[in-house]
């Protein structure tokens, strides 16, 4: 089967910062995949490149085999992105926000799905509330709903649980797992490694724009003779430092 | 609704929700101009034979309010979305550059035309005004709001902060609309300024629009229409090219 996400020889610089370096990465259909790395590793940059919010200096990115630059319409229909930044449009209510996002994808009669999203994300009683009047965690959940409103087969979540309370974090992951079981491919970034252990099979670990590791959790743990994934992560980050000195 | 219609709807809803600021405020300020200037200038010689200064002034002020409001709509919407970051929601969608361009421009036209018609109707209750060539009036109103909305998109793409947008307002739009001949005829200007005015596209809009009401103009209306239409085409082409290559949007 062709991969849900294919990243081929991608390079991205911001002035002197080399944010993504000759990156090759594939995420398979139906995977629950984590993109990990310390602050500034290039995770968000890679997601922005995939979403077409940013253009690569070299290389190509594909969503279900559609080039995100040349076939952007097809690629974007298949991709839902929860951005890392808490952004919202203060002119509209929660429901208006979701209806507008749905409409952008040409899906006008989408009320049932919008209601279901609101229910799963525990926003039903906030549907008529202006975005400005929501708490940070609620705004984050609206971002998740917005990313899912067009039922994309490939879902990218950039730190979706930052600032979300424990209970809601659990219900959010339950919902995302349900979507994953129904066949959606999930790519997530997070700094909570216990979430990764609980949810993901395979991970990619980035540092300074480079791919440091790409394997299943199980293989990485046994290769490092570790009991906790955190130890693997820390070991990899230290190795990376040494490599940099050599390079 | 298609994606394009949704963007148009969203843009209209946006200014509609704050209509006190986007529709009523410009109406009040334009009517104030009208009352003050028509009163001050009442005794002066008429610009065109048998046409009062007020009748000369009304079309100019209506055009000025349309231009300023159409520009304000697309430019402020874009710059607000960019500064607050919610522009990503649009950038993540499959909308084409042409759809994005037209969505913003058509909503701006609607706001400009709404303000313009209300100013016009209110002015008619104070002053009598001929309405000689309605088709010219409509044609210039549509082209002028289109061009101003498109210019707003261009400015919105360029400006990354509110103060940069304020610079556009104060150093481009305000002088060009004030010096578009809303208050005077080209023939009453010193020769140098009369020549300079001819490089201002807003002058042709005002002059042609006024022709539609009065049947008098400084420049033949067909000439004005051609110049305005060509400017609109060039501006659309350029702005869409920038949207297509993601200029300042997809970095
Ligand atoms: N628009 C930009 N202009 C300049 N530099 C940028 C820009 N975006 C990202 N960078 C730089 O690129 C590098 C990677 O940033 P990125 O946001 O991708 O990191 P990240 O892995 O998502 O980090 P975090 O975990 O903190 O979210 C950083 O050094 C950052 O400063
Ligand atoms: Mg990030």
XYZ file of C-alpha atoms and ligand atoms in Angstrom:
530
model
C 0.000 0.000 0.000
C 1.235 3.501 -0.755
C 2.202 5.589 2.291
C -0.149 8.167 3.811
C 2.699 10.642 4.090
C 5.893 10.632 2.064
C 8.695 13.089 2.648
C 11.533 12.950 0.139
C 14.836 14.752 0.478
C 13.263 17.794 2.110
C 15.403 20.733 3.102
C 14.311 23.962 4.726
C 16.373 26.911 5.914
C 15.368 30.118 7.674
C 18.351 32.367 7.050
C 21.196 30.730 8.928
C 18.936 28.217 10.718
C 18.819 24.866 8.970
C 15.403 23.791 10.282
C 15.006 20.569 8.259
C 17.946 18.738 6.686
C 17.620 16.276 3.796
C 14.698 14.568 5.455
C 13.304 11.262 4.191
C 10.317 9.853 6.019
C 7.258 7.739 5.310
C 4.180 7.243 7.446
C 2.025 4.268 6.486
C -1.711 4.232 6.044
C -3.478 3.643 9.348
C -0.424 4.275 11.515
C -0.422 6.137 14.817
C 2.928 7.840 14.412
C 4.833 10.260 16.647
C 7.256 12.952 15.527
C 9.440 13.732 18.512
C 12.331 15.975 19.371
C 13.362 18.834 21.628
C 12.225 22.440 21.169
C 13.446 23.752 17.847
C 14.094 20.305 16.371
C 12.059 21.123 13.270
C 8.805 19.258 13.971
C 6.497 22.183 13.334
C 8.519 23.234 10.312
C 8.071 19.783 8.823
C 4.332 19.883 9.519
C 4.048 23.326 7.945
C 5.814 22.038 4.853
C 3.401 19.130 4.688
C 0.411 21.438 5.078
C 1.646 23.824 2.377
C 1.944 26.647 4.917
C 5.590 26.790 4.021
C 7.550 25.853 0.888
C 10.549 23.507 0.925
C 13.921 24.689 -0.398
C 14.451 21.206 -1.817
C 12.613 17.904 -1.947
C 8.992 16.847 -2.169
C 6.181 16.007 0.232
C 3.148 13.870 -0.534
C -0.150 13.240 1.225
C -1.604 9.966 -0.042
C 0.644 10.350 -3.080
C -0.499 13.893 -3.885
C 2.321 16.426 -4.100
C 1.536 19.141 -1.539
C 2.812 21.875 -3.854
C 1.737 20.789 -7.320
C -1.468 18.959 -6.369
C -2.276 21.078 -3.365
C -6.051 20.846 -3.721
C -6.110 17.051 -3.540
C -3.432 16.966 -0.843
C -5.172 19.485 1.407
C -8.545 17.737 1.156
C -6.878 14.665 2.610
C -5.034 16.420 5.396
C -6.270 17.831 8.710
C -3.811 19.880 10.751
C -4.076 21.017 14.366
C -1.602 23.897 14.545
C 0.659 24.286 17.550
C -0.220 27.936 18.092
C -3.541 28.717 19.770
C -5.089 30.720 16.957
C -8.721 31.657 16.488
C -10.935 34.181 14.742
C -12.478 36.461 17.387
C -15.361 37.435 15.120
C -17.133 34.098 15.323
C -18.712 31.574 17.665
C -17.526 27.980 17.982
C -20.234 26.676 15.672
C -19.683 29.416 13.096
C -15.963 28.669 13.155
C -16.631 25.009 12.382
C -19.288 25.730 9.767
C -16.977 28.130 7.960
C -14.087 25.664 8.016
C -16.393 22.974 6.706
C -17.640 25.300 3.991
C -14.095 26.049 2.820
C -13.886 22.384 1.873
C -17.185 22.596 0.021
C -19.126 20.635 2.656
C -22.137 22.769 3.477
C -24.478 20.170 5.046
C -22.124 18.911 7.675
C -24.130 19.622 10.834
C -24.314 16.030 12.046
C -20.568 15.610 11.954
C -20.045 19.010 13.552
C -22.403 18.024 16.381
C -20.539 14.760 16.818
C -17.202 16.574 16.966
C -18.561 19.026 19.513
C -19.827 16.145 21.619
C -16.612 14.138 21.513
C -14.552 17.208 22.352
C -17.011 18.226 25.083
C -17.809 21.527 23.461
C -21.537 21.024 22.885
C -22.539 23.590 25.493
C -20.049 26.089 24.046
C -21.323 25.930 20.476
C -22.866 29.391 20.630
C -20.021 30.992 22.562
C -17.702 33.477 20.905
C -14.169 32.145 20.435
C -12.804 35.024 22.500
C -14.716 33.838 25.550
C -13.206 30.333 25.637
C -10.438 29.172 27.940
C -7.105 28.128 26.434
C -7.880 24.419 26.674
C -11.267 24.942 25.040
C -9.702 26.904 22.190
C -7.271 24.028 21.690
C -10.199 21.611 21.404
C -11.883 23.823 18.823
C -8.618 23.674 16.846
C -8.869 19.887 16.926
C -12.487 20.001 15.772
C -11.561 22.416 12.990
C -8.855 20.070 11.731
C -11.315 17.167 11.618
C -14.305 18.963 10.175
C -13.703 17.761 6.613
C -13.046 14.157 7.745
C -9.465 14.022 6.473
C -7.949 10.548 6.186
C -4.590 11.907 7.386
C -4.568 13.830 10.656
C -1.608 15.827 11.956
C -1.671 17.051 15.544
C 1.052 19.478 16.632
C 1.044 19.278 20.450
C -2.737 18.925 20.705
C -2.682 18.304 24.451
C -0.597 21.308 25.512
C -2.688 23.143 28.086
C -5.523 20.605 28.097
C -6.503 19.172 31.505
C -5.942 15.503 32.377
C -9.503 14.318 31.972
C -9.963 15.976 28.602
C -6.584 14.787 27.427
C -7.779 11.253 28.024
C -11.066 11.763 26.223
C -9.280 13.514 23.364
C -6.921 10.558 22.895
C -9.840 8.139 23.114
C -11.489 9.990 20.277
C -8.309 10.120 18.200
C -7.778 6.394 18.808
C -11.303 5.739 17.613
C -10.562 7.673 14.426
C -7.351 5.692 14.046
C -9.241 2.398 14.383
C -11.640 3.622 11.707
C -8.677 3.941 9.363
C -7.392 7.491 9.804
C -3.638 7.930 9.812
C -2.389 9.928 12.794
C 0.828 11.915 13.024
C 1.357 13.680 16.312
C 3.993 15.685 18.086
C 4.100 15.965 21.842
C 6.556 16.441 24.652
C 4.643 13.975 26.880
C 6.498 10.736 26.221
C 4.057 8.654 28.270
C 1.386 9.594 25.709
C 3.647 8.271 22.998
C 4.176 4.999 24.835
C 0.457 4.573 25.316
C -0.580 5.438 21.775
C 2.092 5.027 19.144
C 3.723 2.127 17.466
C 6.397 3.890 15.487
C 8.237 7.131 16.120
C 10.661 9.470 14.424
C 13.049 11.456 16.576
C 14.434 14.713 15.245
C 17.219 16.896 16.430
C 18.349 20.105 14.769
C 16.429 19.184 11.656
C 17.981 15.738 11.346
C 16.302 12.381 11.686
C 18.050 10.694 14.648
C 15.882 7.594 14.842
C 13.007 6.024 12.966
C 11.672 2.770 14.323
C 9.032 1.099 16.449
C 9.045 1.863 20.151
C 9.745 -1.789 20.843
C 12.825 -1.945 18.649
C 14.184 1.328 20.006
C 13.742 0.194 23.604
C 15.393 -3.163 23.071
C 18.235 -1.632 21.046
C 18.940 0.748 23.928
C 18.211 -1.912 26.577
C 15.809 0.564 28.136
C 12.681 0.003 30.198
C 11.266 3.425 29.679
C 11.026 5.229 26.389
C 12.235 8.380 28.098
C 15.664 6.782 28.550
C 15.878 6.051 24.834
C 14.974 9.624 24.056
C 17.558 11.059 26.401
C 20.262 8.692 25.136
C 19.555 9.708 21.545
C 19.688 13.386 22.360
C 23.111 12.993 23.953
C 24.493 10.980 21.055
C 23.228 13.643 18.734
C 25.317 16.221 20.555
C 28.488 14.227 20.007
C 27.735 13.728 16.331
C 27.349 17.432 15.887
C 30.812 18.075 17.272
C 32.240 15.584 14.800
C 30.275 17.071 11.909
C -21.909 26.333 -0.580
C -18.565 26.031 -2.307
C -15.316 27.031 -0.634
C -15.355 30.312 -2.503
C -18.912 31.120 -1.430
C -17.991 30.300 2.154
C -15.089 32.726 2.112
C -17.334 35.400 0.639
C -19.999 34.674 3.265
C -17.437 34.769 6.065
C -16.021 38.075 4.870
C -19.481 39.633 4.638
C -20.481 38.255 8.048
C -17.299 39.732 9.474
C -18.075 43.320 8.518
C -21.784 42.842 9.152
C -21.139 41.839 12.762
C -19.342 45.101 13.426
C -21.524 47.273 11.208
C -21.429 50.140 13.666
C -17.788 50.578 12.785
C -17.782 49.340 9.195
C -21.005 50.847 7.838
C -22.393 53.479 10.192
C -19.140 55.284 11.080
C -18.151 55.945 7.434
C -21.696 57.063 6.718
C -21.584 59.654 9.485
C -18.155 60.995 8.537
C -19.067 61.294 4.854
C -22.280 63.125 5.645
C -20.336 65.522 7.849
C -17.990 66.317 4.970
C -20.970 66.848 2.759
C -22.785 69.204 5.103
C -19.693 71.263 5.941
C -18.279 71.587 2.425
C -21.565 72.210 0.669
C -22.330 74.964 3.182
C -18.916 76.613 3.018
C -18.767 76.476 -0.764
C -22.393 77.454 -1.379
C -21.640 81.019 -2.488
C -18.764 80.130 -4.822
C -19.043 79.944 -8.569
C -20.443 76.700 -9.838
C -17.994 74.316 -11.476
C -20.242 73.205 -14.311
C -22.952 75.501 -15.676
C -26.256 75.288 -13.798
C -24.998 72.612 -11.422
C -24.718 73.498 -7.743
C -21.548 72.777 -5.839
C -23.448 70.315 -3.653
C -24.526 68.362 -6.718
C -20.905 68.356 -7.854
C -19.684 67.274 -4.439
C -22.094 64.410 -3.711
C -20.833 61.971 -6.391
C -17.232 62.723 -5.409
C -17.878 62.025 -1.743
C -19.889 58.895 -2.509
C -16.992 57.627 -4.624
C -14.496 58.518 -1.913
C -16.451 56.599 0.714
C -16.791 53.578 -1.577
C -13.067 53.547 -2.315
C -12.018 53.923 1.296
C -14.404 51.299 2.625
C -13.698 48.701 -0.032
C -10.001 49.098 0.678
C -10.483 49.000 4.437
C -12.444 45.769 4.256
C -10.045 43.443 2.479
C -6.910 45.018 3.898
C -7.988 44.998 7.528
C -9.430 41.504 7.321
C -6.204 40.122 5.889
C -3.882 41.939 8.241
C -5.977 40.976 11.280
C -6.008 37.343 10.237
C -2.289 37.417 9.718
C -1.450 39.140 12.993
C -3.767 36.900 15.038
C -2.577 33.873 13.074
C -5.982 32.582 11.994
C -5.079 33.027 8.330
C -3.765 29.435 8.526
C -7.351 28.179 8.514
C -7.742 29.589 5.027
C -4.265 28.547 3.904
C -4.987 24.929 4.898
C -7.961 24.708 2.541
C -7.989 23.716 -1.133
C -9.135 27.191 -2.207
C -7.314 28.428 -5.304
C -5.544 31.814 -5.433
C -8.315 33.126 -7.695
C -11.001 32.026 -5.241
C -9.209 33.643 -2.321
C -8.681 36.849 -4.301
C -12.283 37.085 -5.468
C -13.702 36.147 -2.067
C -11.977 39.066 -0.431
C -12.592 41.470 -3.312
C -16.312 40.763 -3.697
C -16.964 41.193 0.037
C -15.088 44.495 -0.114
C -17.154 45.581 -3.086
C -20.313 44.801 -1.181
C -19.236 46.901 1.784
C -18.131 49.780 -0.462
C -21.371 49.680 -2.435
C -23.491 49.501 0.732
C -21.800 52.527 2.248
C -21.922 54.340 -1.097
C -25.628 53.745 -1.672
C -26.636 54.758 1.824
C -24.533 57.934 1.601
C -26.075 58.645 -1.788
C -29.651 58.084 -0.633
C -29.147 60.196 2.475
C -27.578 62.986 0.430
C -30.566 62.948 -1.897
C -32.807 63.895 0.980
C -30.765 67.078 1.501
C -29.804 68.068 -2.039
C -31.325 67.537 -5.418
C -29.109 65.615 -7.762
C -29.618 64.615 -11.380
C -29.155 60.975 -12.282
C -28.474 61.229 -16.012
C -26.689 58.031 -16.946
C -27.363 55.248 -14.405
C -25.300 52.708 -16.341
C -22.174 54.832 -16.058
C -22.868 55.259 -12.357
C -23.170 51.504 -11.869
C -20.183 50.693 -14.056
C -17.835 53.073 -12.275
C -19.135 52.054 -8.846
C -18.440 48.378 -9.599
C -15.012 48.938 -11.116
C -13.940 51.375 -8.425
C -14.909 49.126 -5.510
C -13.332 46.170 -7.294
C -10.065 47.987 -7.740
C -10.005 49.308 -4.212
C -10.824 45.875 -2.775
C -8.053 44.360 -4.882
C -5.631 47.033 -3.707
C -6.657 46.113 -0.159
C -5.745 42.480 -0.822
C -2.355 43.568 -2.142
C -1.749 45.793 0.887
C -2.964 42.989 3.182
C -0.482 40.583 1.628
C 2.339 43.039 2.005
C 1.669 44.369 5.515
C 2.798 42.129 8.328
C 1.804 44.490 11.109
C -0.942 46.989 11.828
C 1.363 50.005 11.583
C 2.389 48.975 8.074
C -1.274 48.897 7.141
C -1.800 52.297 8.720
C 0.995 53.578 6.475
C -0.923 52.358 3.418
C -4.066 54.061 4.667
C -2.378 57.351 5.441
C 0.201 57.647 2.674
C -1.524 55.926 -0.233
C -5.270 55.601 0.061
C -6.096 58.830 1.872
C -4.051 61.151 -0.417
C -5.138 59.379 -3.591
C -8.826 59.547 -2.698
C -8.664 63.119 -1.379
C -6.802 64.238 -4.486
C -9.071 62.320 -6.833
C -11.110 65.410 -7.599
C -13.848 64.722 -5.098
C -13.870 68.376 -4.030
C -12.794 70.214 -7.186
C -12.592 70.048 -10.954
C -9.315 69.378 -12.726
C -9.771 72.714 -14.539
C -9.607 74.641 -11.286
C -6.134 73.253 -10.483
C -2.797 74.852 -11.410
C -1.556 73.165 -14.650
C 1.132 71.095 -12.904
C -1.343 69.530 -10.483
C -3.830 68.952 -13.246
C -1.191 66.877 -15.018
C -0.200 65.038 -11.841
C -3.844 64.189 -11.142
C -4.004 62.365 -14.432
C -1.677 59.713 -13.014
C -4.092 59.006 -10.176
C -6.423 56.144 -11.171
C -8.906 57.262 -8.524
C -9.321 60.525 -10.408
C -10.817 58.710 -13.410
C -13.225 56.803 -11.180
C -14.462 59.966 -9.539
C -14.701 61.837 -12.809
C -16.504 59.040 -14.640
C -18.817 58.355 -11.713
C -19.734 62.037 -11.597
C -20.433 61.994 -15.327
C -23.083 59.361 -14.651
C -24.925 61.772 -12.370
C -24.327 65.156 -13.972
C -23.615 64.383 -17.592
C -20.471 66.553 -17.248
C -16.904 65.449 -16.712
C -13.315 66.646 -17.101
C -12.359 63.615 -19.186
C -14.586 61.696 -21.645
C -16.162 58.876 -19.615
C -15.155 56.162 -22.047
C -11.521 57.163 -21.638
C -11.896 56.995 -17.872
C -13.628 53.635 -18.055
C -10.862 52.190 -20.196
C -8.135 53.428 -17.894
C -9.931 52.116 -14.810
C -10.687 48.740 -16.394
C -7.093 48.264 -17.534
C -5.826 49.206 -14.057
C -8.227 46.654 -12.521
C -6.991 43.922 -14.835
C -3.340 44.665 -14.179
C -3.879 44.815 -10.434
C -5.838 41.534 -10.404
C -3.236 39.794 -12.490
C -0.399 41.001 -10.276
C -2.126 40.240 -6.982
C -3.145 36.754 -8.087
C 0.402 36.057 -9.236
C 1.624 36.977 -5.750
C -1.037 34.776 -4.148
C -0.071 31.915 -6.440
C 3.573 32.008 -5.455
C 2.652 32.359 -1.770
C 4.351 35.725 -1.401
C 4.543 36.553 2.338
C 1.922 33.885 3.025
C 3.605 30.547 2.519
C 7.148 31.339 3.573
N 9.367 31.440 10.379
C 10.577 31.182 10.887
N 11.568 32.077 10.733
C 12.789 31.844 11.229
N 13.132 30.741 11.888
C 12.201 29.811 12.084
C 10.871 29.981 11.593
N 10.156 28.884 11.939
C 10.988 28.083 12.599
N 12.217 28.616 12.689
C 13.391 27.990 13.325
O 13.479 26.665 12.856
C 13.851 25.786 13.892
C 12.817 24.693 14.038
O 11.634 25.231 14.578
P 10.303 24.393 14.782
O 9.230 25.332 15.150
O 10.090 23.534 13.602
O 10.682 23.483 16.051
P 9.794 22.421 16.824
O 10.491 21.121 16.702
O 8.396 22.489 16.389
O 9.927 22.949 18.332
P 8.856 22.978 19.532
O 8.930 21.661 20.208
O 9.392 24.051 20.415
O 7.537 23.286 18.963
C 14.025 26.642 15.139
O 15.376 26.928 15.270
C 13.245 27.888 14.827
O 13.800 28.986 15.473
Mg 6.657 22.943 17.255
